[in-house]
Amino acid sequence: MTSMCRRMAIALAFATAPLAQAQQAQNWPAKPVTVVVNFAAGGAADQLARIVGAPLQDALGQPVVIDNKGGAGGNLGGEFVAKAKPDGYTLLMSSGGMVSINPHIYPKLPFDPGKDLAPVAAVARVPFYLVVRADSPVKDFKGLVADLKAHPGKRSFASPGNGSSPHLAGEMLTSQTGTSAIHVPYRGAAPALTDLIGGQVDFLFDPGISLQYVKSGKLRMLAVASLRRAPLVPDVPTLDELGLKGFDADAVFGFYAPAGTPRPVGERLNAEINRILAQPAVKERIVAIGNVPLPMTPAEFGHKGGEDFRRLGALIRERGIKAD
């Protein structure tokens, strides 16, 4: 083949690529879609995946299978999806920490979250709720700070994993209050909450699964780690209101796809998920677990991840946070 023929063949391939992608998207999905949740069952990512997964299944006309692959701060599930075939049949439901936090604390990741995963659709803003056991002598946030100062390095807080958003919330708290506490990482929010209730740790920044225990009287909520009060508990003050100015530990959870997934597939997924988030019944279920529905375009979702990457990276460097 002459060089001219080769150039013509390459040009033809590029010219027909968008057409091929459009044709692929038109036929998609022709089989079940797997949503990998990169945290343990029962946590915020898992609950949101299941809330959206059922109506998404109806919208796509194919089964949507939830597959939990927790571990390594979400990296195991993230890597699995990043290396999956980019055909729209393997998606990731994750906290934004996969893109904004993990690259800072894992120096040798086997994949690049910012390049190997494409943002598809945000689902919810997840506020974190500062909770203690109901039998704790700590009655309010002021009392927590006083207790931490009276017992430096003696109190402990749980998180869904080292470098997770709730972990960073705990580091923000101790940094801004000039206190110290022992961080105890778990493999997910649910086991962290279990040990808080069981008395193994003293406090926790929870993504919402603690609310039922607050209502039942097993836990006491001290504050919301956001700039805005949470809709489900409008009477609970934010840490910003309580004196920690600018305290914002919110995370945005959503769907990602392997980089290279046909753009029309991603656009359809975004449109379907945003329609689902507008349904009153879905809104109610998301708010009921303490989260806030947050429809976004893929570009907006990606921009938010980039902003958090810069903001949280500064905190991670300041606190010297590293992966285990």
mmCIF file of C-alpha atoms in Angstrom:
data_model
loop_
_atom_site.group_PDB
_atom_site.id
_atom_site.type_symbol
_atom_site.label_atom_id
_atom_site.label_comp_id
_atom_site.label_asym_id
_atom_site.label_seq_id
_atom_site.Cartn_x
_atom_site.Cartn_y
_atom_site.Cartn_z
ATOM 1 C CA MET A 1 0.000 0.000 0.000
ATOM 2 C CA THR A 2 1.413 3.407 -0.962
ATOM 3 C CA SER A 3 1.768 6.190 1.596
ATOM 4 C CA MET A 4 -1.078 8.025 -0.150
ATOM 5 C CA CYS A 5 -3.318 4.977 0.205
ATOM 6 C CA ARG A 6 -2.390 4.614 3.856
ATOM 7 C CA ARG A 7 -3.248 8.251 4.525
ATOM 8 C CA MET A 8 -6.556 7.849 2.724
ATOM 9 C CA ALA A 9 -7.348 4.715 4.744
ATOM 10 C CA ILE A 10 -6.548 6.485 8.027
ATOM 11 C CA ALA A 11 -8.622 9.506 7.016
ATOM 12 C CA LEU A 12 -11.522 7.247 6.098
ATOM 13 C CA ALA A 13 -11.267 5.445 9.454
ATOM 14 C CA PHE A 14 -11.415 8.743 11.345
ATOM 15 C CA ALA A 15 -14.279 9.989 9.214
ATOM 16 C CA THR A 16 -16.354 6.874 9.819
ATOM 17 C CA ALA A 17 -15.563 6.578 13.550
ATOM 18 C CA PRO A 18 -18.366 8.952 14.679
ATOM 19 C CA LEU A 19 -20.799 7.083 12.426
ATOM 20 C CA ALA A 20 -19.721 3.757 13.910
ATOM 21 C CA GLN A 21 -20.089 5.124 17.444
ATOM 22 C CA ALA A 22 -23.552 6.457 16.641
ATOM 23 C CA GLN A 23 -24.559 3.078 15.223
ATOM 24 C CA GLN A 24 -23.177 1.316 18.313
ATOM 25 C CA ALA A 25 -25.084 3.674 20.605
ATOM 26 C CA GLN A 26 -28.274 3.141 18.626
ATOM 27 C CA ASN A 27 -28.048 -0.614 19.248
ATOM 28 C CA TRP A 28 -27.048 -0.149 22.900
ATOM 29 C CA PRO A 29 -27.889 -1.782 25.232
ATOM 30 C CA ALA A 30 -28.373 -5.230 23.775
ATOM 31 C CA LYS A 31 -27.473 -7.087 26.978
ATOM 32 C CA PRO A 32 -27.328 -6.484 30.768
ATOM 33 C CA VAL A 33 -25.382 -3.497 32.087
ATOM 34 C CA THR A 34 -23.161 -4.031 35.142
ATOM 35 C CA VAL A 35 -22.723 -1.238 37.674
ATOM 36 C CA VAL A 36 -19.647 -1.820 39.809
ATOM 37 C CA VAL A 37 -19.878 -0.214 43.252
ATOM 38 C CA ASN A 38 -16.354 0.274 44.583
ATOM 39 C CA PHE A 39 -17.382 0.212 48.255
ATOM 40 C CA ALA A 40 -18.998 -2.362 50.518
ATOM 41 C CA ALA A 41 -22.711 -3.131 50.417
ATOM 42 C CA GLY A 42 -24.845 -0.902 52.616
ATOM 43 C CA GLY A 43 -22.845 2.295 52.186
ATOM 44 C CA ALA A 44 -23.886 5.477 50.390
ATOM 45 C CA ALA A 45 -22.514 4.439 46.977
ATOM 46 C CA ASP A 46 -24.289 1.085 47.189
ATOM 47 C CA GLN A 47 -27.605 2.625 48.234
ATOM 48 C CA LEU A 48 -27.510 5.256 45.494
ATOM 49 C CA ALA A 49 -26.609 2.652 42.864
ATOM 50 C CA ARG A 50 -29.637 0.581 43.841
ATOM 51 C CA ILE A 51 -32.003 3.561 44.041
ATOM 52 C CA VAL A 52 -31.078 4.624 40.504
ATOM 53 C CA GLY A 53 -30.434 1.126 39.154
ATOM 54 C CA ALA A 54 -34.037 -0.098 39.263
ATOM 55 C CA PRO A 55 -35.582 2.751 37.211
ATOM 56 C CA LEU A 56 -32.516 2.789 34.936
ATOM 57 C CA GLN A 57 -33.207 -0.848 34.157
ATOM 58 C CA ASP A 58 -36.735 0.094 33.096
ATOM 59 C CA ALA A 59 -35.456 3.002 30.991
ATOM 60 C CA LEU A 60 -32.845 0.890 29.181
ATOM 61 C CA GLY A 61 -34.953 -2.223 28.759
ATOM 62 C CA GLN A 62 -32.105 -4.421 29.997
ATOM 63 C CA PRO A 63 -31.131 -5.726 33.451
ATOM 64 C CA VAL A 64 -28.866 -3.453 35.507
ATOM 65 C CA VAL A 65 -26.712 -5.651 37.733
ATOM 66 C CA ILE A 66 -25.089 -4.181 40.869
ATOM 67 C CA ASP A 67 -21.684 -5.706 41.652
ATOM 68 C CA ASN A 68 -19.854 -4.631 44.834
ATOM 69 C CA LYS A 69 -16.067 -4.617 44.495
ATOM 70 C CA GLY A 70 -14.837 -2.767 47.586
ATOM 71 C CA GLY A 71 -11.291 -2.465 48.841
ATOM 72 C CA ALA A 72 -8.177 -0.276 48.643
ATOM 73 C CA GLY A 73 -10.157 2.930 49.111
ATOM 74 C CA GLY A 74 -12.328 2.147 46.115
ATOM 75 C CA ASN A 75 -9.376 1.452 43.825
ATOM 76 C CA LEU A 76 -10.181 -2.211 43.213
ATOM 77 C CA GLY A 77 -13.557 -1.444 41.700
ATOM 78 C CA GLY A 78 -12.225 1.652 39.975
ATOM 79 C CA GLU A 79 -9.417 -0.261 38.293
ATOM 80 C CA PHE A 80 -11.799 -3.018 37.210
ATOM 81 C CA VAL A 81 -14.000 -0.513 35.393
ATOM 82 C CA ALA A 82 -11.103 1.570 34.052
ATOM 83 C CA LYS A 83 -9.714 -1.553 32.360
ATOM 84 C CA ALA A 84 -13.072 -2.880 31.169
ATOM 85 C CA LYS A 85 -14.099 -2.786 27.525
ATOM 86 C CA PRO A 86 -15.395 0.738 26.799
ATOM 87 C CA ASP A 87 -18.691 -0.377 25.317
ATOM 88 C CA GLY A 88 -21.198 0.972 27.846
ATOM 89 C CA TYR A 89 -21.828 -2.363 29.541
ATOM 90 C CA THR A 90 -19.577 -1.786 32.573
ATOM 91 C CA LEU A 91 -20.089 1.328 34.692
ATOM 92 C CA LEU A 92 -18.771 2.520 38.038
ATOM 93 C CA MET A 93 -20.746 4.054 40.899
ATOM 94 C CA SER A 94 -18.310 5.861 43.151
ATOM 95 C CA SER A 95 -17.762 8.787 45.414
ATOM 96 C CA GLY A 96 -15.899 11.649 43.770
ATOM 97 C CA GLY A 97 -12.939 10.709 45.936
ATOM 98 C CA MET A 98 -11.900 8.184 43.292
ATOM 99 C CA VAL A 99 -10.824 11.091 41.076
ATOM 100 C CA SER A 100 -10.216 13.905 43.573
ATOM 101 C CA ILE A 101 -8.510 12.112 46.478
ATOM 102 C CA ASN A 102 -6.988 8.768 45.510
ATOM 103 C CA PRO A 103 -4.365 10.094 43.059
ATOM 104 C CA HIS A 104 -2.919 12.160 45.925
ATOM 105 C CA ILE A 105 -2.570 9.317 48.420
ATOM 106 C CA TYR A 106 -1.764 6.327 46.201
ATOM 107 C CA PRO A 107 1.499 7.197 44.391
ATOM 108 C CA LYS A 108 1.532 4.030 42.278
ATOM 109 C CA LEU A 109 -2.034 3.476 41.155
ATOM 110 C CA PRO A 110 -2.310 0.888 38.372
ATOM 111 C CA PHE A 111 -4.612 3.276 36.518
ATOM 112 C CA ASP A 112 -5.187 7.025 36.234
ATOM 113 C CA PRO A 113 -8.716 7.871 37.489
ATOM 114 C CA GLY A 114 -8.666 11.267 35.795
ATOM 115 C CA LYS A 115 -7.771 9.815 32.397
ATOM 116 C CA ASP A 116 -9.037 6.230 32.455
ATOM 117 C CA LEU A 117 -12.521 6.984 33.788
ATOM 118 C CA ALA A 118 -15.016 9.290 32.098
ATOM 119 C CA PRO A 119 -17.663 11.105 34.186
ATOM 120 C CA VAL A 120 -21.142 10.100 33.037
ATOM 121 C CA ALA A 121 -23.687 11.439 35.511
ATOM 122 C CA ALA A 122 -23.669 12.815 39.039
ATOM 123 C CA VAL A 123 -26.365 11.378 41.289
ATOM 124 C CA ALA A 124 -26.204 13.100 44.660
ATOM 125 C CA ARG A 125 -24.401 15.511 46.903
ATOM 126 C CA VAL A 126 -23.586 13.499 49.990
ATOM 127 C CA PRO A 127 -23.307 15.550 53.179
ATOM 128 C CA PHE A 128 -21.459 14.009 56.084
ATOM 129 C CA TYR A 129 -23.097 13.922 59.488
ATOM 130 C CA LEU A 130 -21.004 14.175 62.632
ATOM 131 C CA VAL A 131 -22.399 11.601 65.064
ATOM 132 C CA VAL A 132 -21.555 10.097 68.457
ATOM 133 C CA ARG A 133 -23.239 7.388 70.515
ATOM 134 C CA ALA A 134 -26.272 8.476 72.505
ATOM 135 C CA ASP A 135 -24.536 7.433 75.743
ATOM 136 C CA SER A 136 -21.480 9.587 74.975
ATOM 137 C CA PRO A 137 -20.784 12.355 77.502
ATOM 138 C CA VAL A 138 -20.401 14.650 74.474
ATOM 139 C CA LYS A 139 -23.689 16.508 74.034
ATOM 140 C CA ASP A 140 -22.826 18.976 71.283
ATOM 141 C CA PHE A 141 -20.002 20.089 68.989
ATOM 142 C CA LYS A 142 -18.537 22.425 71.596
ATOM 143 C CA GLY A 143 -18.432 19.495 73.998
ATOM 144 C CA LEU A 144 -16.672 17.316 71.393
ATOM 145 C CA VAL A 145 -13.923 19.880 70.897
ATOM 146 C CA ALA A 146 -13.507 20.259 74.655
ATOM 147 C CA ASP A 147 -13.296 16.484 75.046
ATOM 148 C CA LEU A 148 -10.693 16.158 72.280
ATOM 149 C CA LYS A 149 -8.586 18.903 73.845
ATOM 150 C CA ALA A 150 -8.835 17.272 77.269
ATOM 151 C CA HIS A 151 -7.758 13.887 75.850
ATOM 152 C CA PRO A 152 -5.253 14.617 73.058
ATOM 153 C CA GLY A 153 -4.706 11.588 70.841
ATOM 154 C CA LYS A 154 -6.940 9.407 73.008
ATOM 155 C CA ARG A 155 -10.256 9.617 71.135
ATOM 156 C CA SER A 156 -10.858 7.859 67.835
ATOM 157 C CA PHE A 157 -12.961 8.359 64.733
ATOM 158 C CA ALA A 158 -13.971 5.841 62.090
ATOM 159 C CA SER A 159 -14.146 6.218 58.330
ATOM 160 C CA PRO A 160 -14.979 4.025 55.306
ATOM 161 C CA GLY A 161 -11.274 3.890 54.496
ATOM 162 C CA ASN A 162 -7.976 5.731 54.545
ATOM 163 C CA GLY A 163 -8.236 8.835 52.382
ATOM 164 C CA SER A 164 -12.020 8.590 52.064
ATOM 165 C CA SER A 165 -14.116 11.759 52.227
ATOM 166 C CA PRO A 166 -15.203 11.050 55.841
ATOM 167 C CA HIS A 167 -11.547 10.528 56.765
ATOM 168 C CA LEU A 168 -10.690 13.914 55.290
ATOM 169 C CA ALA A 169 -13.628 15.429 57.170
ATOM 170 C CA GLY A 170 -12.105 14.153 60.404
ATOM 171 C CA GLU A 171 -8.722 15.603 59.435
ATOM 172 C CA MET A 172 -10.365 18.942 58.609
ATOM 173 C CA LEU A 173 -12.008 18.951 62.028
ATOM 174 C CA THR A 174 -8.836 18.256 64.001
ATOM 175 C CA SER A 175 -6.845 20.686 61.832
ATOM 176 C CA GLN A 176 -9.282 23.563 62.301
ATOM 177 C CA THR A 177 -9.827 22.932 66.022
ATOM 178 C CA GLY A 178 -6.190 22.304 66.912
ATOM 179 C CA THR A 179 -6.978 18.857 68.315
ATOM 180 C CA SER A 180 -5.901 15.285 67.608
ATOM 181 C CA ALA A 181 -7.701 11.962 67.332
ATOM 182 C CA ILE A 182 -6.885 8.437 66.152
ATOM 183 C CA HIS A 183 -8.202 7.572 62.695
ATOM 184 C CA VAL A 184 -9.588 4.019 62.365
ATOM 185 C CA PRO A 185 -10.248 3.038 58.716
ATOM 186 C CA TYR A 186 -12.796 0.389 57.673
ATOM 187 C CA ARG A 187 -13.765 -1.188 54.381
ATOM 188 C CA GLY A 188 -16.944 0.826 53.952
ATOM 189 C CA ALA A 189 -19.323 3.116 55.815
ATOM 190 C CA ALA A 190 -21.519 0.316 57.131
ATOM 191 C CA PRO A 191 -18.813 -1.525 59.138
ATOM 192 C CA ALA A 192 -17.521 1.834 60.420
ATOM 193 C CA LEU A 193 -20.989 2.676 61.684
ATOM 194 C CA THR A 194 -21.355 -0.757 63.266
ATOM 195 C CA ASP A 195 -18.226 -0.221 65.347
ATOM 196 C CA LEU A 196 -19.314 3.261 66.392
ATOM 197 C CA ILE A 197 -22.579 1.823 67.712
ATOM 198 C CA GLY A 198 -20.626 -1.013 69.342
ATOM 199 C CA GLY A 199 -18.341 1.392 71.194
ATOM 200 C CA GLN A 200 -15.069 0.650 69.391
ATOM 201 C CA VAL A 201 -14.695 4.271 68.201
ATOM 202 C CA ASP A 202 -15.863 7.631 69.541
ATOM 203 C CA PHE A 203 -17.224 9.598 66.598
ATOM 204 C CA LEU A 204 -17.845 9.372 62.890
ATOM 205 C CA PHE A 205 -18.569 11.479 59.835
ATOM 206 C CA ASP A 206 -21.323 9.419 58.241
ATOM 207 C CA PRO A 207 -22.773 9.703 54.690
ATOM 208 C CA GLY A 208 -26.361 9.213 55.873
ATOM 209 C CA ILE A 209 -26.794 5.590 56.895
ATOM 210 C CA SER A 210 -26.639 6.630 60.557
ATOM 211 C CA LEU A 211 -29.881 8.615 60.349
ATOM 212 C CA GLN A 212 -32.098 5.690 61.318
ATOM 213 C CA TYR A 213 -30.027 5.228 64.477
ATOM 214 C CA VAL A 214 -30.241 8.927 65.283
ATOM 215 C CA LYS A 215 -34.031 8.672 64.993
ATOM 216 C CA SER A 216 -34.135 5.547 67.164
ATOM 217 C CA GLY A 217 -32.024 7.206 69.868
ATOM 218 C CA LYS A 218 -28.874 5.085 69.524
ATOM 219 C CA LEU A 219 -26.792 7.934 68.115
ATOM 220 C CA ARG A 220 -26.623 11.699 68.607
ATOM 221 C CA MET A 221 -26.015 14.062 65.676
ATOM 222 C CA LEU A 222 -23.806 17.050 66.444
ATOM 223 C CA ALA A 223 -23.436 18.845 63.104
ATOM 224 C CA VAL A 224 -23.432 18.626 59.320
ATOM 225 C CA ALA A 225 -20.044 18.910 57.595
ATOM 226 C CA SER A 226 -21.348 21.111 54.771
ATOM 227 C CA LEU A 227 -21.718 24.752 53.854
ATOM 228 C CA ARG A 228 -25.505 24.209 53.684
ATOM 229 C CA ARG A 229 -27.835 22.517 56.116
ATOM 230 C CA ALA A 230 -29.153 19.120 55.063
ATOM 231 C CA PRO A 231 -32.817 18.985 53.925
ATOM 232 C CA LEU A 232 -33.604 15.969 56.085
ATOM 233 C CA VAL A 233 -32.335 17.564 59.317
ATOM 234 C CA PRO A 234 -32.840 21.305 58.819
ATOM 235 C CA ASP A 235 -32.470 22.017 62.541
ATOM 236 C CA VAL A 236 -28.940 20.588 62.725
ATOM 237 C CA PRO A 237 -26.291 23.321 62.281
ATOM 238 C CA THR A 238 -23.373 23.121 59.909
ATOM 239 C CA LEU A 239 -19.797 23.174 61.162
ATOM 240 C CA ASP A 240 -19.394 26.404 59.237
ATOM 241 C CA GLU A 241 -22.140 27.927 61.400
ATOM 242 C CA LEU A 242 -20.505 26.529 64.518
ATOM 243 C CA GLY A 243 -17.285 28.407 63.863
ATOM 244 C CA LEU A 244 -15.278 26.265 61.425
ATOM 245 C CA LYS A 245 -15.547 28.753 58.568
ATOM 246 C CA GLY A 246 -15.560 27.306 55.078
ATOM 247 C CA PHE A 247 -15.829 23.717 56.347
ATOM 248 C CA ASP A 248 -16.999 21.724 53.330
ATOM 249 C CA ALA A 249 -16.557 17.956 53.290
ATOM 250 C CA ASP A 250 -19.410 17.181 50.869
ATOM 251 C CA ALA A 251 -18.777 14.513 48.256
ATOM 252 C CA VAL A 252 -20.498 14.103 44.905
ATOM 253 C CA PHE A 253 -21.360 10.507 44.058
ATOM 254 C CA GLY A 254 -22.084 9.419 40.522
ATOM 255 C CA PHE A 255 -21.540 7.146 37.558
ATOM 256 C CA TYR A 256 -18.344 6.794 35.560
ATOM 257 C CA ALA A 257 -17.491 4.748 32.460
ATOM 258 C CA PRO A 258 -14.219 3.492 30.995
ATOM 259 C CA ALA A 259 -12.531 6.222 28.950
ATOM 260 C CA GLY A 260 -13.307 5.711 25.282
ATOM 261 C CA THR A 261 -16.916 4.683 25.848
ATOM 262 C CA PRO A 262 -18.898 5.964 22.837
ATOM 263 C CA ARG A 263 -20.013 9.505 23.530
ATOM 264 C CA PRO A 264 -23.627 8.866 22.462
ATOM 265 C CA VAL A 265 -23.836 6.066 25.056
ATOM 266 C CA GLY A 266 -22.601 8.392 27.782
ATOM 267 C CA GLU A 267 -25.014 11.111 26.669
ATOM 268 C CA ARG A 268 -27.953 8.726 26.755
ATOM 269 C CA LEU A 269 -26.982 7.475 30.193
ATOM 270 C CA ASN A 270 -26.689 11.051 31.436
ATOM 271 C CA ALA A 271 -30.101 11.964 30.034
ATOM 272 C CA GLU A 272 -31.780 8.859 31.476
ATOM 273 C CA ILE A 273 -30.195 9.276 34.915
ATOM 274 C CA ASN A 274 -31.102 12.969 35.069
ATOM 275 C CA ARG A 275 -34.709 12.087 34.183
ATOM 276 C CA ILE A 276 -34.693 9.481 36.936
ATOM 277 C CA LEU A 277 -33.351 12.014 39.454
ATOM 278 C CA ALA A 278 -36.294 14.290 38.605
ATOM 279 C CA GLN A 279 -38.835 11.632 39.587
ATOM 280 C CA PRO A 280 -40.496 12.541 42.920
ATOM 281 C CA ALA A 281 -40.248 8.981 44.260
ATOM 282 C CA VAL A 282 -36.517 8.828 43.511
ATOM 283 C CA LYS A 283 -35.928 12.267 45.012
ATOM 284 C CA GLU A 284 -37.705 11.166 48.182
ATOM 285 C CA ARG A 285 -35.616 8.011 48.498
ATOM 286 C CA ILE A 286 -32.340 9.901 48.028
ATOM 287 C CA VAL A 287 -33.319 12.572 50.566
ATOM 288 C CA ALA A 288 -34.497 9.847 52.963
ATOM 289 C CA ILE A 289 -30.943 8.477 53.215
ATOM 290 C CA GLY A 290 -29.606 11.960 53.926
ATOM 291 C CA ASN A 291 -28.365 12.830 50.438
ATOM 292 C CA VAL A 292 -29.332 15.577 47.988
ATOM 293 C CA PRO A 293 -30.172 14.764 44.319
ATOM 294 C CA LEU A 294 -27.690 16.531 42.039
ATOM 295 C CA PRO A 295 -28.250 16.188 38.278
ATOM 296 C CA MET A 296 -25.318 17.436 36.207
ATOM 297 C CA THR A 297 -24.005 17.234 32.681
ATOM 298 C CA PRO A 298 -20.876 15.093 32.213
ATOM 299 C CA ALA A 299 -18.845 18.291 31.799
ATOM 300 C CA GLU A 300 -20.183 19.774 35.046
ATOM 301 C CA PHE A 301 -19.514 16.527 36.893
ATOM 302 C CA GLY A 302 -15.961 16.434 35.561
ATOM 303 C CA HIS A 303 -15.379 20.087 36.486
ATOM 304 C CA LYS A 304 -16.524 19.441 40.061
ATOM 305 C CA GLY A 305 -14.067 16.545 40.296
ATOM 306 C CA GLY A 306 -11.261 18.818 39.122
ATOM 307 C CA GLU A 307 -12.117 21.506 41.678
ATOM 308 C CA ASP A 308 -12.158 18.956 44.508
ATOM 309 C CA PHE A 309 -8.876 17.469 43.261
ATOM 310 C CA ARG A 310 -7.153 20.811 43.827
ATOM 311 C CA ARG A 311 -8.944 21.709 47.073
ATOM 312 C CA LEU A 312 -8.554 18.359 48.808
ATOM 313 C CA GLY A 313 -5.041 17.857 47.503
ATOM 314 C CA ALA A 314 -3.940 20.841 49.564
ATOM 315 C CA LEU A 315 -5.426 19.303 52.736
ATOM 316 C CA ILE A 316 -3.836 15.923 52.026
ATOM 317 C CA ARG A 317 -0.406 17.490 51.642
ATOM 318 C CA GLU A 318 -0.876 19.593 54.781
ATOM 319 C CA ARG A 319 -1.871 16.571 56.892
ATOM 320 C CA GLY A 320 0.606 14.177 55.272
ATOM 321 C CA ILE A 321 -2.136 11.659 54.468
ATOM 322 C CA LYS A 322 -0.940 8.540 52.664
ATOM 323 C CA ALA A 323 -2.447 5.216 51.763
ATOM 324 C CA ASP A 324 -1.831 2.310 54.133
#
